[in-house]
């Protein structure tokens, strides 16, 4: 379980195919003492399991593996050395919940339709898959590439907009977004329950590592 509050931006060092899996080595600023074998780390919205790790200068490196399903249903399949990732360590019992509950299971890929400056903030319009559009409501929550955001407006055509404050723009990969880019989307847990209560088919939990 995660909060959608990014705690580091990782850098992909290597991406290699091994025995039907793709193994990524990621450089992070996390102290090596924060890592452990089998730990869950969210990578731009996707929960992956640490299979190896070690110290690296002032931070650490770790390796995770992704199955073909994850690579095909998320933007992790497009990653190559040098690319950046939003990282978050799993929520610990007693930790402050500052965002919203995020599973790290991507429901679908959205497309960035437009980016507009609003003073120092940015308003981003995202087009979700048609099967997910009904689950986004104004003032509801959404995870975009693992970042917890509030839906500023849910439009009649199925698109939704988020307003990104300068701090979030600077300390996550959202500041690198461009029109046409695909982003990992996770529907808010509450939207799933409401959909079930009113008889609407909720999206199945998407892929994790």
Coordinates of C-alpha atoms in Angstrom, one line a residue:
X1 CA 0.0 0.0 0.0
X2 CA 1.2 3.5 -0.9
X3 CA 0.1 7.1 -0.5
X4 CA 0.9 8.6 -3.9
X5 CA 3.4 11.0 -2.3
X6 CA 6.6 10.6 -4.2
X7 CA 9.7 10.4 -2.0
X8 CA 12.4 10.2 -4.7
X9 CA 13.0 10.3 -8.4
X10 CA 15.0 7.2 -9.5
X11 CA 17.1 6.8 -12.6
X12 CA 17.1 3.7 -14.7
X13 CA 20.7 2.4 -14.9
X14 CA 20.0 -0.8 -16.9
X15 CA 17.0 -2.6 -18.4
X16 CA 17.7 -6.2 -19.4
X17 CA 15.5 -9.1 -20.5
X18 CA 16.2 -12.2 -18.5
X19 CA 14.2 -15.5 -18.7
X20 CA 11.0 -13.8 -19.9
X21 CA 11.3 -10.9 -17.4
X22 CA 12.7 -7.5 -17.7
X23 CA 15.1 -6.6 -14.9
X24 CA 15.7 -2.9 -14.1
X25 CA 18.5 -1.6 -12.0
X26 CA 17.5 1.8 -10.5
X27 CA 19.7 4.4 -8.9
X28 CA 18.0 6.2 -5.9
X29 CA 18.8 8.5 -3.1
X30 CA 17.3 6.1 -0.5
X31 CA 19.8 5.0 2.2
X32 CA 20.7 1.4 1.6
X33 CA 19.3 0.8 5.2
X34 CA 15.8 1.6 3.9
X35 CA 15.9 -1.3 1.4
X36 CA 15.5 -5.0 1.9
X37 CA 15.0 -8.1 -0.2
X38 CA 11.4 -8.6 -1.2
X39 CA 10.5 -5.0 -0.3
X40 CA 7.8 -3.3 -2.4
X41 CA 8.6 0.0 -4.1
X42 CA 6.3 1.9 -6.4
X43 CA 7.7 2.9 -9.7
X44 CA 5.7 5.6 -11.4
X45 CA 2.5 3.9 -10.2
X46 CA 3.6 0.3 -10.5
X47 CA 4.4 -1.8 -7.4
X48 CA 7.6 -3.9 -8.0
X49 CA 9.6 -6.2 -5.7
X50 CA 13.2 -5.6 -4.8
X51 CA 15.3 -8.7 -5.9
X52 CA 18.8 -7.2 -5.3
X53 CA 20.2 -4.0 -3.9
X54 CA 23.4 -2.3 -2.7
X55 CA 25.0 1.0 -1.7
X56 CA 25.8 3.6 -4.3
X57 CA 27.7 6.8 -3.3
X58 CA 25.3 8.8 -1.1
X59 CA 22.3 6.6 -2.0
X60 CA 21.6 3.1 -3.3
X61 CA 20.8 1.0 -6.2
X62 CA 18.3 -1.8 -6.4
X63 CA 16.9 -4.2 -9.0
X64 CA 13.3 -5.1 -9.7
X65 CA 11.7 -7.4 -12.3
X66 CA 8.6 -6.8 -14.4
X67 CA 6.5 -9.5 -16.2
X68 CA 5.4 -9.0 -19.8
X69 CA 1.8 -8.2 -18.7
X70 CA 3.1 -5.3 -16.7
X71 CA 5.3 -4.1 -19.5
X72 CA 2.4 -4.2 -22.0
X73 CA -0.2 -2.5 -19.8
X74 CA 1.9 0.3 -18.3
X75 CA 4.5 2.8 -19.5
X76 CA 7.3 0.8 -17.9
X77 CA 7.7 -1.1 -21.2
X78 CA 9.0 2.1 -22.7
X79 CA 11.8 2.6 -20.1
X80 CA 15.4 2.7 -21.2
X81 CA 18.7 3.6 -19.3
X82 CA 18.7 7.2 -18.3
X83 CA 14.9 7.5 -17.9
X84 CA 13.5 8.8 -14.6
X85 CA 10.9 7.2 -12.3
X86 CA 8.7 8.4 -9.5
X87 CA 9.6 6.3 -6.4
X88 CA 7.8 5.6 -3.2
X89 CA 8.5 3.1 -0.5
X90 CA 5.6 1.1 0.8
X91 CA 3.4 2.6 3.6
X92 CA 4.4 1.4 7.1
X93 CA 1.9 1.0 9.9
X94 CA 1.6 4.2 11.8
X95 CA 2.9 6.4 8.9
X96 CA 1.1 9.6 8.1
X97 CA -1.3 9.3 5.2
X98 CA -0.9 12.6 3.3
X99 CA -2.2 11.6 -0.2
X100 CA -4.7 8.8 -0.6
X101 CA -4.5 5.0 -0.5
X102 CA -2.8 3.8 -3.6
X103 CA -2.3 0.1 -4.4
X104 CA 0.4 0.3 -7.1
X105 CA -1.8 -1.6 -9.6
X106 CA -2.3 0.4 -12.8
X107 CA -5.8 0.4 -14.2
X108 CA -4.9 1.8 -17.6
X109 CA -2.8 4.2 -19.6
X110 CA -4.0 7.8 -20.1
X111 CA -2.8 10.2 -22.7
X112 CA -1.7 13.8 -22.0
X113 CA -4.0 16.0 -24.1
X114 CA -2.9 19.5 -23.1
X115 CA -0.7 21.3 -20.5
X116 CA -1.6 24.9 -19.6
X117 CA 0.3 27.3 -17.3
X118 CA -1.9 28.8 -14.6
X119 CA 0.4 31.2 -12.9
X120 CA 3.1 29.1 -11.4
X121 CA 0.9 26.0 -11.5
X122 CA 0.0 23.7 -14.4
X123 CA -3.3 22.4 -15.5
X124 CA -3.0 19.1 -17.3
X125 CA -5.8 17.4 -19.3
X126 CA -5.7 13.6 -19.5
X127 CA -7.7 11.3 -21.7
X128 CA -8.2 7.9 -19.9
X129 CA -9.4 4.7 -21.6
X130 CA -13.1 4.9 -22.3
X131 CA -13.7 2.0 -19.8
X132 CA -12.2 4.1 -17.0
X133 CA -13.7 7.6 -17.8
X134 CA -16.8 7.1 -15.5
X135 CA -14.6 6.6 -12.4
X136 CA -13.1 10.1 -12.4
X137 CA -15.1 12.8 -10.6
X138 CA -14.4 16.4 -9.8
X139 CA -12.6 16.7 -6.4
X140 CA -12.0 12.9 -6.4
X141 CA -8.5 11.4 -6.3
X142 CA -6.4 9.8 -9.0
X143 CA -2.8 8.5 -9.1
X144 CA -0.9 9.7 -12.2
X145 CA 2.4 8.0 -12.7
X146 CA 2.2 7.2 -9.0
X147 CA 1.5 10.8 -7.9
X148 CA -1.6 11.4 -5.8
X149 CA -3.6 14.2 -7.4
X150 CA -7.1 15.7 -7.1
X151 CA -9.3 15.8 -10.2
X152 CA -9.9 19.5 -10.9
X153 CA -12.6 18.8 -13.5
X154 CA -14.2 15.8 -15.0
X155 CA -15.3 16.7 -18.5
X156 CA -18.3 15.4 -20.5
X157 CA -16.2 13.8 -23.2
X158 CA -14.4 11.6 -20.6
X159 CA -11.3 13.6 -20.2
X160 CA -10.3 14.9 -16.8
X161 CA -8.0 17.7 -15.6
X162 CA -5.6 18.0 -12.7
X163 CA -4.0 21.1 -11.3
X164 CA -0.3 20.5 -10.4
X165 CA 1.3 22.8 -7.9
X166 CA 4.9 24.0 -8.5
X167 CA 6.4 21.8 -5.7
X168 CA 4.9 18.6 -7.2
X169 CA 5.9 19.7 -10.7
X170 CA 9.5 20.0 -9.5
X171 CA 10.0 17.0 -7.3
X172 CA 8.3 14.4 -9.5
X173 CA 8.5 13.4 -13.2
X174 CA 5.3 15.3 -13.9
X175 CA 7.5 18.3 -14.7
X176 CA 8.8 16.3 -17.8
X177 CA 5.3 15.6 -19.2
X178 CA 4.6 16.4 -22.8
X179 CA 1.4 16.3 -24.9
X180 CA 0.9 12.8 -26.3
X181 CA 2.8 11.1 -23.5
X182 CA 1.2 8.0 -21.9
X183 CA 0.8 8.0 -18.1
X184 CA -0.1 5.2 -15.7
X185 CA -3.5 5.8 -14.1
X186 CA -4.9 4.2 -10.9
X187 CA -8.5 4.8 -10.0
X188 CA -9.3 5.9 -6.5
X189 CA -10.3 3.0 -4.1
X190 CA -13.4 4.9 -3.1
X191 CA -14.6 5.1 -6.7
X192 CA -14.3 1.3 -7.0
X193 CA -16.6 0.8 -4.0
X194 CA -19.1 3.4 -5.1
X195 CA -19.2 1.8 -8.6
X196 CA -19.8 -1.6 -7.0
X197 CA -22.6 -0.2 -4.8
X198 CA -24.5 1.3 -7.7
X199 CA -24.0 -1.7 -9.9
X200 CA -21.3 -0.4 -12.3
X201 CA -18.5 -2.8 -13.2
X202 CA -15.4 -1.5 -11.5
X203 CA -12.0 -1.8 -13.3
X204 CA -10.1 -5.0 -12.4
X205 CA -7.0 -4.4 -10.5
X206 CA -4.2 -3.8 -13.0
X207 CA -0.8 -5.3 -13.2
X208 CA 1.9 -5.0 -10.6
X209 CA 5.3 -6.5 -10.9

